[in-house]
Short mmCIF file of C-alpha atoms in Angstrom, two decimals:
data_model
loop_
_atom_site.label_atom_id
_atom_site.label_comp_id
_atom_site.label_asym_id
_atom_site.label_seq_id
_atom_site.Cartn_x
_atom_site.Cartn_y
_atom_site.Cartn_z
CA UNK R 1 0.00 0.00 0.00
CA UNK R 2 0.67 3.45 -0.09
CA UNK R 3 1.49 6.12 2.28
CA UNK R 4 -0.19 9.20 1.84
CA UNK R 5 0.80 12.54 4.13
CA UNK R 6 -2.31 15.14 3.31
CA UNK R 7 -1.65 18.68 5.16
CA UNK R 8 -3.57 20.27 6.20
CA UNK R 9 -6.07 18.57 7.31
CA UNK R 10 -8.77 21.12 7.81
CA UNK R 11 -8.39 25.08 7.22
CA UNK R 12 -10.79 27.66 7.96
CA UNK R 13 -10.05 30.71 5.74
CA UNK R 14 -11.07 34.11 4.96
CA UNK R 15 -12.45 34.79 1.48
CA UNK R 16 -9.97 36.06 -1.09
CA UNK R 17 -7.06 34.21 0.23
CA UNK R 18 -5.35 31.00 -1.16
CA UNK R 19 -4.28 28.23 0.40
CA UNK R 20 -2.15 25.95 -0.30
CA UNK R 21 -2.44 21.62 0.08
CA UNK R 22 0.46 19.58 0.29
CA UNK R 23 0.64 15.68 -0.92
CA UNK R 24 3.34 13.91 0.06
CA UNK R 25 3.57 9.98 -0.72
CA UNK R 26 6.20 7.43 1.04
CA UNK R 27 7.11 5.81 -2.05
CA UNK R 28 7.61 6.76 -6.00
CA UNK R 29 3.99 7.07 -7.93
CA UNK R 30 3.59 7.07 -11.47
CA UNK R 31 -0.18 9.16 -11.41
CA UNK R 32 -0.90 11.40 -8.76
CA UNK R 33 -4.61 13.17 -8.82
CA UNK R 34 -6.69 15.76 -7.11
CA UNK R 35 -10.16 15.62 -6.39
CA UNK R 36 -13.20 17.99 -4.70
CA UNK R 37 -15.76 16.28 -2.82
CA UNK R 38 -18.67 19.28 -1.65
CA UNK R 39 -20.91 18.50 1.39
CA UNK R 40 -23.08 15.23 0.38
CA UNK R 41 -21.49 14.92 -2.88
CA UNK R 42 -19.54 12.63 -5.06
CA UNK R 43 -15.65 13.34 -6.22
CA UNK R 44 -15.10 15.05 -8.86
CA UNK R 45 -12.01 15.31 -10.36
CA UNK R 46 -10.02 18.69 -10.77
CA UNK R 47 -6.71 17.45 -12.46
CA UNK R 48 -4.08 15.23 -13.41
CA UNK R 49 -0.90 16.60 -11.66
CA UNK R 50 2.05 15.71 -14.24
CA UNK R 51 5.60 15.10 -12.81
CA UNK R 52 7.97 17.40 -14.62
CA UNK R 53 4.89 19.25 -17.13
CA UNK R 54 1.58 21.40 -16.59
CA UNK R 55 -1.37 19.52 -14.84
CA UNK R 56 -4.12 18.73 -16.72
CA UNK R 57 -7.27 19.72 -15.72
CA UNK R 58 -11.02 18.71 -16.14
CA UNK R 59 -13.70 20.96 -17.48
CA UNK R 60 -14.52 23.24 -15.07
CA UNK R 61 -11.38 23.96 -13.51
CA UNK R 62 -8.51 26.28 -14.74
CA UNK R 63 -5.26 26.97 -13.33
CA UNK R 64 -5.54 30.05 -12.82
CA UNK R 65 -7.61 28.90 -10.12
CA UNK R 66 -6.48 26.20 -8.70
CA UNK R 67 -2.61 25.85 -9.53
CA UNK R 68 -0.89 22.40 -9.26
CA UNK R 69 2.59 21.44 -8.53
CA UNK R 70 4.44 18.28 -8.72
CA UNK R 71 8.00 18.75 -8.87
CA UNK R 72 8.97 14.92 -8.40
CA UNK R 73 7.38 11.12 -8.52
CA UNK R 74 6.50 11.65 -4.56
CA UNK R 75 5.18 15.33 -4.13
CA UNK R 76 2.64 17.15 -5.14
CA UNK R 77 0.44 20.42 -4.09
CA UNK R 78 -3.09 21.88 -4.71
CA UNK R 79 -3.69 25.73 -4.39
CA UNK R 80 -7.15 27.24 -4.30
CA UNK R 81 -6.72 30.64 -5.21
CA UNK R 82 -8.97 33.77 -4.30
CA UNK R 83 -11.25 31.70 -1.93
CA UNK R 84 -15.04 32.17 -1.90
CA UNK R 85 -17.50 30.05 0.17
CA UNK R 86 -18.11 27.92 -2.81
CA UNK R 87 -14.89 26.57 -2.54
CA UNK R 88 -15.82 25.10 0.60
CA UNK R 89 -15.08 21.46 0.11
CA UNK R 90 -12.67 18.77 0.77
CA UNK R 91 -9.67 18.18 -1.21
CA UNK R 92 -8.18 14.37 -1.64
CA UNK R 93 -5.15 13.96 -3.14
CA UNK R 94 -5.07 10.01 -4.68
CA UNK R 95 -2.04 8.36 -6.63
CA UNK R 96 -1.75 4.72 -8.23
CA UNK R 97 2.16 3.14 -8.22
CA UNK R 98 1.24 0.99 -11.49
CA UNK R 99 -0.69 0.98 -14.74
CA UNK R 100 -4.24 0.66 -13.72
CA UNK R 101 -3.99 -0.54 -10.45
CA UNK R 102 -5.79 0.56 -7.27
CA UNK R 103 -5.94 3.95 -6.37
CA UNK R 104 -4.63 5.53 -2.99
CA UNK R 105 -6.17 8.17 -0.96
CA UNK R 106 -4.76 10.71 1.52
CA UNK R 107 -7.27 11.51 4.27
CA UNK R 108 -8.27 15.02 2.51
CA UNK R 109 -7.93 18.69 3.47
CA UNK R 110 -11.57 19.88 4.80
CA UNK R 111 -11.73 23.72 3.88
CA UNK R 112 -14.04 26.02 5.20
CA UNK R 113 -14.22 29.72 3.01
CA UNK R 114 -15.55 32.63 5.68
CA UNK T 1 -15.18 8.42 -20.36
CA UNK T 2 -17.86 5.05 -20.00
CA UNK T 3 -20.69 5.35 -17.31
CA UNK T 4 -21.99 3.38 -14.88
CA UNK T 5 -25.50 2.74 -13.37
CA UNK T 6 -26.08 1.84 -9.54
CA UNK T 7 -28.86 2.05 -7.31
CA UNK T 8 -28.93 5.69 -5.26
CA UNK T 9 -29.11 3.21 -1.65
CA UNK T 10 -29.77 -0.58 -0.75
CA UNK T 11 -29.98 -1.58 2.54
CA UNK T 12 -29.24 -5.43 4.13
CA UNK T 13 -28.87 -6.98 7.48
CA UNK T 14 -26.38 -7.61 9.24
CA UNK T 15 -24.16 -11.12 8.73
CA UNK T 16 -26.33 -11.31 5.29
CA UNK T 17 -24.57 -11.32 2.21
CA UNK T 18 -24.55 -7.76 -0.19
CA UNK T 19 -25.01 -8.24 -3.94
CA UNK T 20 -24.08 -4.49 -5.06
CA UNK T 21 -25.29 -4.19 -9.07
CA UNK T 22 -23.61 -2.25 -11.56
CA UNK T 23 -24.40 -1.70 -15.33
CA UNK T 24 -22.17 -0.35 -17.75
CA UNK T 25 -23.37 -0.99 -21.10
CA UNK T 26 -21.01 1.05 -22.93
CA UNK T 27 -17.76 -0.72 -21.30
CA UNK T 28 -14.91 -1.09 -24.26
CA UNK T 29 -12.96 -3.78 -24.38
CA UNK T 30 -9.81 -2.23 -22.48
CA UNK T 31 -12.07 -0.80 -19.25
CA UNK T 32 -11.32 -2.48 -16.02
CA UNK T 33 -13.96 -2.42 -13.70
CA UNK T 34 -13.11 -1.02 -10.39
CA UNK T 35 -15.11 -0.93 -6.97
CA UNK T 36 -14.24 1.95 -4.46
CA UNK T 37 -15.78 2.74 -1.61
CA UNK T 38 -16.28 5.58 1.23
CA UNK T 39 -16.77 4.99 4.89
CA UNK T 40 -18.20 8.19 6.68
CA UNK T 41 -15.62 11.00 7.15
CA UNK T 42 -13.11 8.80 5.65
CA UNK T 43 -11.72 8.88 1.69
CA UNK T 44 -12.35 6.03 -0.85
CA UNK T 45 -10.67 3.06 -0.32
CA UNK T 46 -9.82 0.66 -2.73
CA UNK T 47 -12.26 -2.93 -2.85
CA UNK T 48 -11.53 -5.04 -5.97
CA UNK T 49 -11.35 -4.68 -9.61
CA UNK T 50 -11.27 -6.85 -12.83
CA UNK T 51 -11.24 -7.13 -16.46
CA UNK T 52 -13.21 -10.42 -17.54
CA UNK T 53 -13.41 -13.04 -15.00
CA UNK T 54 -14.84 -13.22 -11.83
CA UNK T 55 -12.18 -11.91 -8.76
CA UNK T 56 -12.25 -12.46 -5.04
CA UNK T 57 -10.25 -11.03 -1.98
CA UNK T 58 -10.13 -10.57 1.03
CA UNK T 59 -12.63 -8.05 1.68
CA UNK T 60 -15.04 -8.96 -1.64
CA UNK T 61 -15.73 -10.52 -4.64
CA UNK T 62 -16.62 -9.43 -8.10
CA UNK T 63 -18.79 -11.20 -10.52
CA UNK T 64 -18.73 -9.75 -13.79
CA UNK T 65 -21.32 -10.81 -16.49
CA UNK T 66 -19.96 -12.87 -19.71
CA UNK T 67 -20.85 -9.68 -22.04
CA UNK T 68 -19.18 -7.70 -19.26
CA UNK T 69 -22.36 -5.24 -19.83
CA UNK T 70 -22.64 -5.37 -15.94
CA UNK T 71 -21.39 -6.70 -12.93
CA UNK T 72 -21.48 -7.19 -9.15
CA UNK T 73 -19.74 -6.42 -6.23
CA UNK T 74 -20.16 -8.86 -3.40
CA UNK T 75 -19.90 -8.56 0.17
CA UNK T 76 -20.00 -11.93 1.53
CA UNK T 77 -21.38 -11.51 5.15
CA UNK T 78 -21.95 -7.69 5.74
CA UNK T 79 -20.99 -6.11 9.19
CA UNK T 80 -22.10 -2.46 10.84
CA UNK T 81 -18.58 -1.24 9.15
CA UNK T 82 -19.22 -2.18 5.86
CA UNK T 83 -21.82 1.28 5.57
CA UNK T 84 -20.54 3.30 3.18
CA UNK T 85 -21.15 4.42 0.15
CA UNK T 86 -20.32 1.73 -3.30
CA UNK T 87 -18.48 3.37 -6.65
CA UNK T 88 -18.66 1.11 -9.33
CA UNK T 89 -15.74 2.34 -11.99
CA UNK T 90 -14.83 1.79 -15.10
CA UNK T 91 -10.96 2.63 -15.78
CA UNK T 92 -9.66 2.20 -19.21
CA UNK T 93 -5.61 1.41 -18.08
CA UNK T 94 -3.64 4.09 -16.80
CA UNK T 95 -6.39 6.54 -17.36
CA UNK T 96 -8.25 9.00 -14.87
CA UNK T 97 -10.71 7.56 -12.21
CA UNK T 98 -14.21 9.72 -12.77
CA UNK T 99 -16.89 8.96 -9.82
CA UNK T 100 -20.29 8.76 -10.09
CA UNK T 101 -23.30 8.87 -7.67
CA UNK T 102 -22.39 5.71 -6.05
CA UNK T 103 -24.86 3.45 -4.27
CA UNK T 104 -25.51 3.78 -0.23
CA UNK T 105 -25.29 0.47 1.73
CA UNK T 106 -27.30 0.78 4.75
CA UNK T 107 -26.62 -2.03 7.06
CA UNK T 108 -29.44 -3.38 9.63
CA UNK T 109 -28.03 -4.38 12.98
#
């Protein structure tokens, strides 16, 4: 299995402000995604963070808005930019080691937008 | 990306077994059906998934039909802690996961 280090794990922030999630994995992963899950609602999926090359997000989502990061095979980070309470949510991070194997999920980043 | 059909909630007793249903009628040849699912409070976890034949572990099995149109996750004697919420996925190799609605297991002590 994988080891998955979300941070933080809950935020309560003021509107206009960013914050910034951290995804940190104990062991090399080829695919490493993001996802949104609003109050009572499924995942959806925001992007496809790319080691070494621009994420690639889903309709919906720019990154303007919510900027990705993944500077190596174990790291990764999610910003939501200029907060409003719509972007109250939680944020999983989830990676897979091999070709269409089981997917991994960090314990997510419940954010609250005041 | 192919869909998937499940029931919005099914409920069982406890000790019972759970036959979750799943259609996917549009499912291409390279989609591997994959089960997820999401205790309360707690992110998706990993059940079982398969190709074309039937697969069991430890926590499930999977029957999947011979036209692979639809299949079923299993829960072989159902406990309080298996309530959560069922995602039946279709994931065509290394490609995205997409969720859908997701079925809601209600278990009856």
């Amino acid at each position: 299995s994988a080891v998955i280090s979300q941070k933080p794990s809950r935020d309560i922030c003021q509107r206009g402000t960013s914050l910034t999630i951290q995804c940190q994995v104990d062991s090399q992963v080829t695919m490493m995604f993001w996802y949104r899950q609003q109050p009572g609602q499924s995942l959806t999926l925001i992007a496809t963070a790319n080691q070494g090359s621009e994420a690639t997000y889903e309709s919906g989502f720019v990154i303007d808005k919510f900027p990705i990061s993944r500077p190596n095979l174990t790291f990764s980070t999610l910003t939501v930019s200029n907060m409003s309470p719509e972007d109250s949510s939680i944020y999983l991070c989830s990676v897979d080691r091999l070709t269409n194997e089981k997917l991994f999920f960090g314990s997510g980043t419940q954010l609250s937008v005041l | 990306d192919a869909k998937t059909t499940q029931p919005n909630s099914m409920e069982s007793n406890e000790e019972e077994p759970v036959h979750l249903p799943c259609n996917h009628s549009t499912i291409s040849g390279t989609d591997y059906i994959h089960w997820y699912r999401q205790l309360p409070s707690q992110g998706p976890e990993y059940v079982i998934h398969g190709l074309t034949s039937n697969v069991n572990n430890r926590m499930a099995s999977l029957a999947i039909a011979e036209d692979r149109k639809s299949s079923t996750l299993i829960l072989h004697r159902a406990t309080l802690r298996d309530a959560a919420v069922y995602y039946c996925i279709l994931r065509d190799r290394d490609d995205k996961i997409i969720f859908g609605k997701g079925t809601r297991l209600h278990i009856l002590p």
